PDB file of C-alpha atoms in Angstrom:
ATOM      1  CA  UNK A   1     156.928 -24.970  44.432  1.00  0.00           C
ATOM      2  CA  UNK A   2     157.298 -28.628  42.681  1.00  0.00           C
ATOM      3  CA  UNK A   3     160.605 -28.237  42.704  1.00  0.00           C
ATOM      4  CA  UNK A   4     160.823 -27.597  46.502  1.00  0.00           C
ATOM      5  CA  UNK A   5     158.716 -30.331  46.811  1.00  0.00           C
ATOM      6  CA  UNK A   6     160.719 -32.626  44.811  1.00  0.00           C
ATOM      7  CA  UNK A   7     163.965 -31.814  46.838  1.00  0.00           C
ATOM      8  CA  UNK A   8     162.169 -32.497  49.914  1.00  0.00           C
ATOM      9  CA  UNK A   9     160.927 -35.694  49.098  1.00  0.00           C
ATOM     10  CA  UNK A  10     164.295 -36.584  47.972  1.00  0.00           C
ATOM     11  CA  UNK A  11     166.093 -35.737  50.811  1.00  0.00           C
ATOM     12  CA  UNK A  12     163.249 -36.955  53.423  1.00  0.00           C
ATOM     13  CA  UNK A  13     161.459 -40.008  51.865  1.00  0.00           C
ATOM     14  CA  UNK A  14     159.159 -40.194  54.369  1.00  0.00           C
ATOM     15  CA  UNK A  15     157.595 -36.461  53.829  1.00  0.00           C
ATOM     16  CA  UNK A  16     154.908 -37.692  51.794  1.00  0.00           C
ATOM     17  CA  UNK A  17     152.967 -39.967  54.514  1.00  0.00           C
ATOM     18  CA  UNK A  18     153.826 -36.773  56.949  1.00  0.00           C
ATOM     19  CA  UNK A  19     152.220 -34.096  54.137  1.00  0.00           C
ATOM     20  CA  UNK A  20     149.486 -36.250  53.861  1.00  0.00           C
ATOM     21  CA  UNK A  21     148.496 -36.562  57.480  1.00  0.00           C
ATOM     22  CA  UNK A  22     149.126 -33.144  57.958  1.00  0.00           C
ATOM     23  CA  UNK A  23     146.800 -32.311  55.314  1.00  0.00           C
ATOM     24  CA  UNK A  24     143.835 -34.248  56.608  1.00  0.00           C
ATOM     25  CA  UNK A  25     144.701 -33.397  60.218  1.00  0.00           C
ATOM     26  CA  UNK A  26     143.762 -29.396  59.026  1.00  0.00           C
ATOM     27  CA  UNK A  27     141.028 -30.169  56.588  1.00  0.00           C
ATOM     28  CA  UNK A  28     138.653 -32.706  59.383  1.00  0.00           C
ATOM     29  CA  UNK A  29     138.980 -29.625  61.785  1.00  0.00           C
ATOM     30  CA  UNK A  30     136.951 -26.517  60.605  1.00  0.00           C
ATOM     31  CA  UNK A  31     138.167 -27.186  56.584  1.00  0.00           C
ATOM     32  CA  UNK A  32     141.437 -26.913  55.091  1.00  0.00           C
ATOM     33  CA  UNK A  33     142.350 -23.451  56.325  1.00  0.00           C
ATOM     34  CA  UNK A  34     146.203 -23.932  57.176  1.00  0.00           C
ATOM     35  CA  UNK A  35     146.326 -23.989  61.189  1.00  0.00           C
ATOM     36  CA  UNK A  36     149.834 -24.706  60.206  1.00  0.00           C
ATOM     37  CA  UNK A  37     150.319 -20.689  60.046  1.00  0.00           C
ATOM     38  CA  UNK A  38     149.191 -20.263  63.742  1.00  0.00           C
ATOM     39  CA  UNK A  39     151.075 -20.891  67.046  1.00  0.00           C
ATOM     40  CA  UNK A  40     149.954 -20.561  70.728  1.00  0.00           C
ATOM     41  CA  UNK A  41     150.266 -18.338  73.180  1.00  0.00           C
ATOM     42  CA  UNK A  42     149.715 -17.623  76.606  1.00  0.00           C
ATOM     43  CA  UNK A  43     145.314 -17.168  75.692  1.00  0.00           C
ATOM     44  CA  UNK A  44     144.870 -19.857  73.305  1.00  0.00           C
ATOM     45  CA  UNK A  45     146.237 -23.284  72.772  1.00  0.00           C
ATOM     46  CA  UNK A  46     146.108 -23.894  68.711  1.00  0.00           C
ATOM     47  CA  UNK A  47     145.109 -27.190  67.073  1.00  0.00           C
ATOM     48  CA  UNK A  48     148.472 -27.956  66.295  1.00  0.00           C
ATOM     49  CA  UNK A  49     149.244 -28.517  70.139  1.00  0.00           C
ATOM     50  CA  UNK A  50     146.204 -31.069  70.865  1.00  0.00           C
ATOM     51  CA  UNK A  51     147.045 -34.525  71.659  1.00  0.00           C
ATOM     52  CA  UNK A  52     146.024 -36.043  68.855  1.00  0.00           C
ATOM     53  CA  UNK A  53     148.523 -33.596  66.786  1.00  0.00           C
ATOM     54  CA  UNK A  54     151.655 -33.559  68.627  1.00  0.00           C
ATOM     55  CA  UNK A  55     153.203 -36.260  66.439  1.00  0.00           C
ATOM     56  CA  UNK A  56     152.722 -34.345  62.977  1.00  0.00           C
ATOM     57  CA  UNK A  57     155.764 -34.628  61.528  1.00  0.00           C
ATOM     58  CA  UNK A  58     158.094 -31.442  61.813  1.00  0.00           C
ATOM     59  CA  UNK A  59     158.961 -32.322  57.980  1.00  0.00           C
ATOM     60  CA  UNK A  60     155.538 -31.558  56.798  1.00  0.00           C
ATOM     61  CA  UNK A  61     155.164 -28.037  58.529  1.00  0.00           C
ATOM     62  CA  UNK A  62     158.610 -27.202  57.350  1.00  0.00           C
ATOM     63  CA  UNK A  63     157.410 -28.214  53.918  1.00  0.00           C
ATOM     64  CA  UNK A  64     154.849 -25.915  53.481  1.00  0.00           C
ATOM     65  CA  UNK A  65     157.205 -23.370  54.915  1.00  0.00           C
ATOM     66  CA  UNK A  66     159.815 -23.773  52.421  1.00  0.00           C
ATOM     67  CA  UNK A  67     157.304 -23.206  49.345  1.00  0.00           C
ATOM     68  CA  UNK A  68     155.367 -20.350  50.893  1.00  0.00           C
ATOM     69  CA  UNK A  69     159.027 -18.713  50.980  1.00  0.00           C
ATOM     70  CA  UNK A  70     159.333 -19.295  47.648  1.00  0.00           C
ATOM     71  CA  UNK A  71     155.961 -18.516  46.445  1.00  0.00           C
ATOM     72  CA  UNK A  72     156.273 -14.955  48.254  1.00  0.00           C
ATOM     73  CA  UNK A  73     159.843 -14.197  46.505  1.00  0.00           C
ATOM     74  CA  UNK A  74     158.024 -14.266  43.266  1.00  0.00           C
ATOM     75  CA  UNK A  75     153.897 -14.043  44.033  1.00  0.00           C
ATOM     76  CA  UNK A  76     153.837 -12.258  47.280  1.00  0.00           C
ATOM     77  CA  UNK A  77     150.299 -12.423  49.176  1.00  0.00           C
ATOM     78  CA  UNK A  78     148.748 -14.242  46.114  1.00  0.00           C
ATOM     79  CA  UNK A  79     148.868 -18.346  47.395  1.00  0.00           C
ATOM     80  CA  UNK A  80     147.777 -19.432  50.623  1.00  0.00           C
ATOM     81  CA  UNK A  81     149.651 -21.878  52.965  1.00  0.00           C
ATOM     82  CA  UNK A  82     146.046 -23.607  52.715  1.00  0.00           C
ATOM     83  CA  UNK A  83     146.438 -24.547  48.851  1.00  0.00           C
ATOM     84  CA  UNK A  84     150.293 -25.223  49.347  1.00  0.00           C
ATOM     85  CA  UNK A  85     149.317 -27.753  51.765  1.00  0.00           C
ATOM     86  CA  UNK A  86     146.793 -29.015  49.333  1.00  0.00           C
ATOM     87  CA  UNK A  87     148.908 -28.718  46.136  1.00  0.00           C
ATOM     88  CA  UNK A  88     152.415 -30.449  48.090  1.00  0.00           C
ATOM     89  CA  UNK A  89     150.073 -33.539  48.907  1.00  0.00           C
ATOM     90  CA  UNK A  90     148.855 -34.145  45.607  1.00  0.00           C
ATOM     91  CA  UNK A  91     151.701 -33.850  44.446  1.00  0.00           C
ATOM     92  CA  UNK A  92     153.947 -36.394  46.831  1.00  0.00           C
ATOM     93  CA  UNK A  93     150.821 -38.743  46.453  1.00  0.00           C
ATOM     94  CA  UNK A  94     151.585 -38.851  42.831  1.00  0.00           C
ATOM     95  CA  UNK A  95     155.563 -39.203  43.351  1.00  0.00           C
ATOM     96  CA  UNK A  96     155.178 -41.973  45.361  1.00  0.00           C
ATOM     97  CA  UNK A  97     152.905 -44.145  43.008  1.00  0.00           C
ATOM     98  CA  UNK A  98     149.130 -42.681  43.937  1.00  0.00           C
ATOM     99  CA  UNK A  99     146.961 -41.294  41.612  1.00  0.00           C
ATOM    100  CA  UNK A 100     147.154 -38.083  40.329  1.00  0.00           C
ATOM    101  CA  UNK A 101     144.014 -35.931  40.678  1.00  0.00           C
ATOM    102  CA  UNK A 102     143.061 -32.102  40.471  1.00  0.00           C
ATOM    103  CA  UNK A 103     143.081 -29.403  42.984  1.00  0.00           C
ATOM    104  CA  UNK A 104     141.372 -26.658  43.050  1.00  0.00           C
ATOM    105  CA  UNK A 105     142.920 -23.758  43.896  1.00  0.00           C
ATOM    106  CA  UNK A 106     141.321 -20.672  46.007  1.00  0.00           C
ATOM    107  CA  UNK A 107     141.368 -21.672  49.744  1.00  0.00           C
ATOM    108  CA  UNK A 108     142.085 -19.165  52.189  1.00  0.00           C
ATOM    109  CA  UNK A 109     144.053 -19.364  55.488  1.00  0.00           C
ATOM    110  CA  UNK A 110     142.127 -19.497  58.665  1.00  0.00           C
ATOM    111  CA  UNK A 111     142.629 -16.784  61.378  1.00  0.00           C
ATOM    112  CA  UNK A 112     141.584 -19.125  64.425  1.00  0.00           C
ATOM    113  CA  UNK A 113     142.543 -22.617  65.552  1.00  0.00           C
ATOM    114  CA  UNK A 114     141.976 -23.831  68.915  1.00  0.00           C
ATOM    115  CA  UNK A 115     142.747 -27.315  70.345  1.00  0.00           C
ATOM    116  CA  UNK A 116     139.886 -27.872  72.243  1.00  0.00           C
ATOM    117  CA  UNK A 117     138.091 -28.148  68.477  1.00  0.00           C
ATOM    118  CA  UNK A 118     140.355 -31.337  67.469  1.00  0.00           C
ATOM    119  CA  UNK A 119     138.478 -33.738  69.849  1.00  0.00           C
ATOM    120  CA  UNK A 120     136.161 -35.454  67.901  1.00  0.00           C
ATOM    121  CA  UNK A 121     136.929 -34.098  64.746  1.00  0.00           C
ATOM    122  CA  UNK A 122     139.820 -36.961  63.863  1.00  0.00           C
ATOM    123  CA  UNK A 123     139.201 -40.618  63.635  1.00  0.00           C
ATOM    124  CA  UNK A 124     140.792 -42.740  66.446  1.00  0.00           C
ATOM    125  CA  UNK A 125     142.781 -46.098  65.963  1.00  0.00           C
ATOM    126  CA  UNK A 126     140.457 -47.734  68.503  1.00  0.00           C
ATOM    127  CA  UNK A 127     137.380 -46.684  66.829  1.00  0.00           C
ATOM    128  CA  UNK A 128     135.599 -49.993  65.261  1.00  0.00           C
ATOM    129  CA  UNK A 129     134.311 -50.259  61.631  1.00  0.00           C
ATOM    130  CA  UNK A 130     130.923 -49.048  62.301  1.00  0.00           C
ATOM    131  CA  UNK A 131     132.158 -46.229  64.351  1.00  0.00           C
ATOM    132  CA  UNK A 132     134.301 -44.871  61.443  1.00  0.00           C
ATOM    133  CA  UNK A 133     131.581 -45.071  58.746  1.00  0.00           C
ATOM    134  CA  UNK A 134     129.466 -42.958  61.150  1.00  0.00           C
ATOM    135  CA  UNK A 135     132.217 -40.572  61.582  1.00  0.00           C
ATOM    136  CA  UNK A 136     132.943 -39.990  58.049  1.00  0.00           C
ATOM    137  CA  UNK A 137     129.369 -40.234  57.111  1.00  0.00           C
ATOM    138  CA  UNK A 138     128.649 -37.413  59.624  1.00  0.00           C
ATOM    139  CA  UNK A 139     131.810 -35.682  57.656  1.00  0.00           C
ATOM    140  CA  UNK A 140     129.877 -35.872  54.542  1.00  0.00           C
ATOM    141  CA  UNK A 141     131.790 -39.116  53.262  1.00  0.00           C
ATOM    142  CA  UNK A 142     130.586 -42.560  51.630  1.00  0.00           C
ATOM    143  CA  UNK A 143     131.992 -45.786  52.330  1.00  0.00           C
ATOM    144  CA  UNK A 144     134.120 -45.638  49.434  1.00  0.00           C
ATOM    145  CA  UNK A 145     135.494 -42.526  49.820  1.00  0.00           C
ATOM    146  CA  UNK A 146     136.259 -43.441  53.521  1.00  0.00           C
ATOM    147  CA  UNK A 147     138.013 -46.683  52.342  1.00  0.00           C
ATOM    148  CA  UNK A 148     139.995 -44.131  49.652  1.00  0.00           C
ATOM    149  CA  UNK A 149     141.094 -41.850  52.581  1.00  0.00           C
ATOM    150  CA  UNK A 150     142.359 -44.606  55.116  1.00  0.00           C
ATOM    151  CA  UNK A 151     144.276 -46.156  52.026  1.00  0.00           C
ATOM    152  CA  UNK A 152     146.919 -43.345  52.923  1.00  0.00           C
ATOM    153  CA  UNK A 153     148.145 -45.294  55.488  1.00  0.00           C
ATOM    154  CA  UNK A 154     149.791 -47.406  53.265  1.00  0.00           C
ATOM    155  CA  UNK A 155     152.544 -45.164  53.180  1.00  0.00           C
ATOM    156  CA  UNK A 156     154.957 -44.008  56.011  1.00  0.00           C
ATOM    157  CA  UNK A 157     155.144 -44.885  59.391  1.00  0.00           C
ATOM    158  CA  UNK A 158     152.909 -45.682  62.373  1.00  0.00           C
ATOM    159  CA  UNK A 159     153.956 -44.592  65.943  1.00  0.00           C
ATOM    160  CA  UNK A 160     154.463 -47.731  68.805  1.00  0.00           C
ATOM    161  CA  UNK A 161     151.759 -45.566  70.951  1.00  0.00           C
ATOM    162  CA  UNK A 162     149.078 -45.523  68.362  1.00  0.00           C
ATOM    163  CA  UNK A 163     148.920 -49.985  68.207  1.00  0.00           C
ATOM    164  CA  UNK A 164     150.726 -51.143  71.331  1.00  0.00           C
ATOM    165  CA  UNK A 165     147.210 -52.366  72.768  1.00  0.00           C
ATOM    166  CA  UNK A 166     147.071 -54.623  70.279  1.00  0.00           C
ATOM    167  CA  UNK A 167     150.592 -56.256  70.685  1.00  0.00           C
ATOM    168  CA  UNK A 168     151.128 -55.630  74.653  1.00  0.00           C
ATOM    169  CA  UNK A 169     148.315 -56.714  77.458  1.00  0.00           C
ATOM    170  CA  UNK A 170     145.680 -57.128  74.871  1.00  0.00           C
ATOM    171  CA  UNK A 171     143.838 -59.413  77.238  1.00  0.00           C
ATOM    172  CA  UNK A 172     143.133 -61.459  80.082  1.00  0.00           C
ATOM    173  CA  UNK A 173     143.195 -64.453  77.372  1.00  0.00           C
ATOM    174  CA  UNK A 174     146.013 -63.159  75.010  1.00  0.00           C
ATOM    175  CA  UNK A 175     148.558 -60.353  75.643  1.00  0.00           C
ATOM    176  CA  UNK A 176     148.659 -60.201  71.402  1.00  0.00           C
ATOM    177  CA  UNK A 177     145.374 -59.287  69.318  1.00  0.00           C
ATOM    178  CA  UNK A 178     144.395 -62.668  67.861  1.00  0.00           C
ATOM    179  CA  UNK A 179     142.846 -60.813  64.902  1.00  0.00           C
ATOM    180  CA  UNK A 180     146.918 -60.008  63.924  1.00  0.00           C
ATOM    181  CA  UNK A 181     149.330 -62.399  62.063  1.00  0.00           C
ATOM    182  CA  UNK A 182     151.158 -63.807  64.324  1.00  0.00           C
ATOM    183  CA  UNK A 183     154.492 -63.547  62.872  1.00  0.00           C
ATOM    184  CA  UNK A 184     153.704 -59.983  61.630  1.00  0.00           C
ATOM    185  CA  UNK A 185     152.857 -59.251  65.884  1.00  0.00           C
ATOM    186  CA  UNK A 186     156.091 -60.815  66.372  1.00  0.00           C
ATOM    187  CA  UNK A 187     157.950 -58.209  64.531  1.00  0.00           C
ATOM    188  CA  UNK A 188     156.321 -55.483  65.831  1.00  0.00           C
ATOM    189  CA  UNK A 189     156.706 -56.574  69.681  1.00  0.00           C
ATOM    190  CA  UNK A 190     160.917 -56.340  68.706  1.00  0.00           C
ATOM    191  CA  UNK A 191     160.544 -52.786  67.113  1.00  0.00           C
ATOM    192  CA  UNK A 192     158.136 -51.393  69.997  1.00  0.00           C
ATOM    193  CA  UNK A 193     159.773 -53.328  72.999  1.00  0.00           C
ATOM    194  CA  UNK A 194     160.966 -50.523  74.543  1.00  0.00           C
ATOM    195  CA  UNK A 195     159.189 -47.327  73.069  1.00  0.00           C
ATOM    196  CA  UNK A 196     157.915 -45.693  76.079  1.00  0.00           C
ATOM    197  CA  UNK A 197     161.644 -45.209  77.710  1.00  0.00           C
ATOM    198  CA  UNK A 198     163.992 -44.657  75.170  1.00  0.00           C
ATOM    199  CA  UNK A 199     164.257 -43.385  70.894  1.00  0.00           C
ATOM    200  CA  UNK A 200     165.245 -46.670  69.758  1.00  0.00           C
ATOM    201  CA  UNK A 201     163.033 -46.387  66.586  1.00  0.00           C
ATOM    202  CA  UNK A 202     165.673 -42.829  65.923  1.00  0.00           C
ATOM    203  CA  UNK A 203     168.340 -44.636  67.093  1.00  0.00           C
ATOM    204  CA  UNK A 204     167.903 -48.438  65.523  1.00  0.00           C
ATOM    205  CA  UNK A 205     169.769 -48.120  62.231  1.00  0.00           C
ATOM    206  CA  UNK A 206     166.925 -49.944  60.595  1.00  0.00           C
ATOM    207  CA  UNK A 207     164.646 -47.301  61.626  1.00  0.00           C
ATOM    208  CA  UNK A 208     166.067 -43.843  62.113  1.00  0.00           C
ATOM    209  CA  UNK A 209     165.671 -41.381  59.505  1.00  0.00           C
ATOM    210  CA  UNK A 210     167.727 -41.032  56.771  1.00  0.00           C
ATOM    211  CA  UNK A 211     169.837 -37.862  56.453  1.00  0.00           C
ATOM    212  CA  UNK A 212     171.861 -39.121  53.241  1.00  0.00           C
ATOM    213  CA  UNK A 213     172.207 -36.658  50.220  1.00  0.00           C
ATOM    214  CA  UNK A 214     172.247 -40.046  47.919  1.00  0.00           C
ATOM    215  CA  UNK A 215     168.394 -40.018  46.905  1.00  0.00           C
ATOM    216  CA  UNK A 216     166.391 -42.909  48.805  1.00  0.00           C
ATOM    217  CA  UNK A 217     164.503 -45.651  47.427  1.00  0.00           C
ATOM    218  CA  UNK A 218     160.264 -45.168  48.038  1.00  0.00           C
ATOM    219  CA  UNK A 219     158.945 -48.243  49.875  1.00  0.00           C
ATOM    220  CA  UNK A 220     155.933 -49.089  50.635  1.00  0.00           C
ATOM    221  CA  UNK A 221     154.519 -49.601  54.283  1.00  0.00           C
ATOM    222  CA  UNK A 222     151.645 -51.318  56.186  1.00  0.00           C
ATOM    223  CA  UNK A 223     148.673 -49.830  57.895  1.00  0.00           C
ATOM    224  CA  UNK A 224     150.512 -50.049  61.401  1.00  0.00           C
ATOM    225  CA  UNK A 225     154.081 -51.022  61.499  1.00  0.00           C
ATOM    226  CA  UNK A 226     157.317 -49.639  60.733  1.00  0.00           C
ATOM    227  CA  UNK A 227     158.385 -52.843  58.664  1.00  0.00           C
ATOM    228  CA  UNK A 228     156.952 -53.392  55.215  1.00  0.00           C
ATOM    229  CA  UNK A 229     154.424 -55.814  54.394  1.00  0.00           C
ATOM    230  CA  UNK A 230     155.954 -59.123  53.000  1.00  0.00           C
ATOM    231  CA  UNK A 231     154.104 -61.942  50.980  1.00  0.00           C
TER     232      UNK A 231
END
């Protein structure tokens, strides 16, 4: 399984943040039960199709499928998708410079997944610090653990729609959130100028996904941008 994860990371350098996000979105709603396994049908819309989950990266789902296929060939019916996602996320976090931590096994894959259960069980980008603390406390986390989990946003990318209200028409007094660094805000506005009307981030050579077979350079990114932190 580790070989599958390593190969995926080499070919898709954003997979670490994608898998971590998928893992958190899975666990926050009814526990870590791998809702990735379940598809919507005419009678039920699943968690994956909830509004906040529509941007979950396909590469993360693909990683689980590839790892599951590899394991099933060697030990069919033993390792759950929930355990695969948990273990793969740990491998990837370690590979990009994050901490190593033990992962207990034995999760069972869920059989029920409902989009209606997602709202209210995942934090939103417009929450205040007090709302975030209350949200995580209700989930059984203290402030220190909340900060540690939030640190997962320091790798990967964020979608422009998640923070566009901070750089366009923020208020009558200012188009940009004054709490943002002015140069940082200008950079974000350039990157996200046409995000509602075209696929600029996919086609721009600075931001488009890399399909090169050459091992990519791992880079750390800021909480809400497509551009790396600069000192």
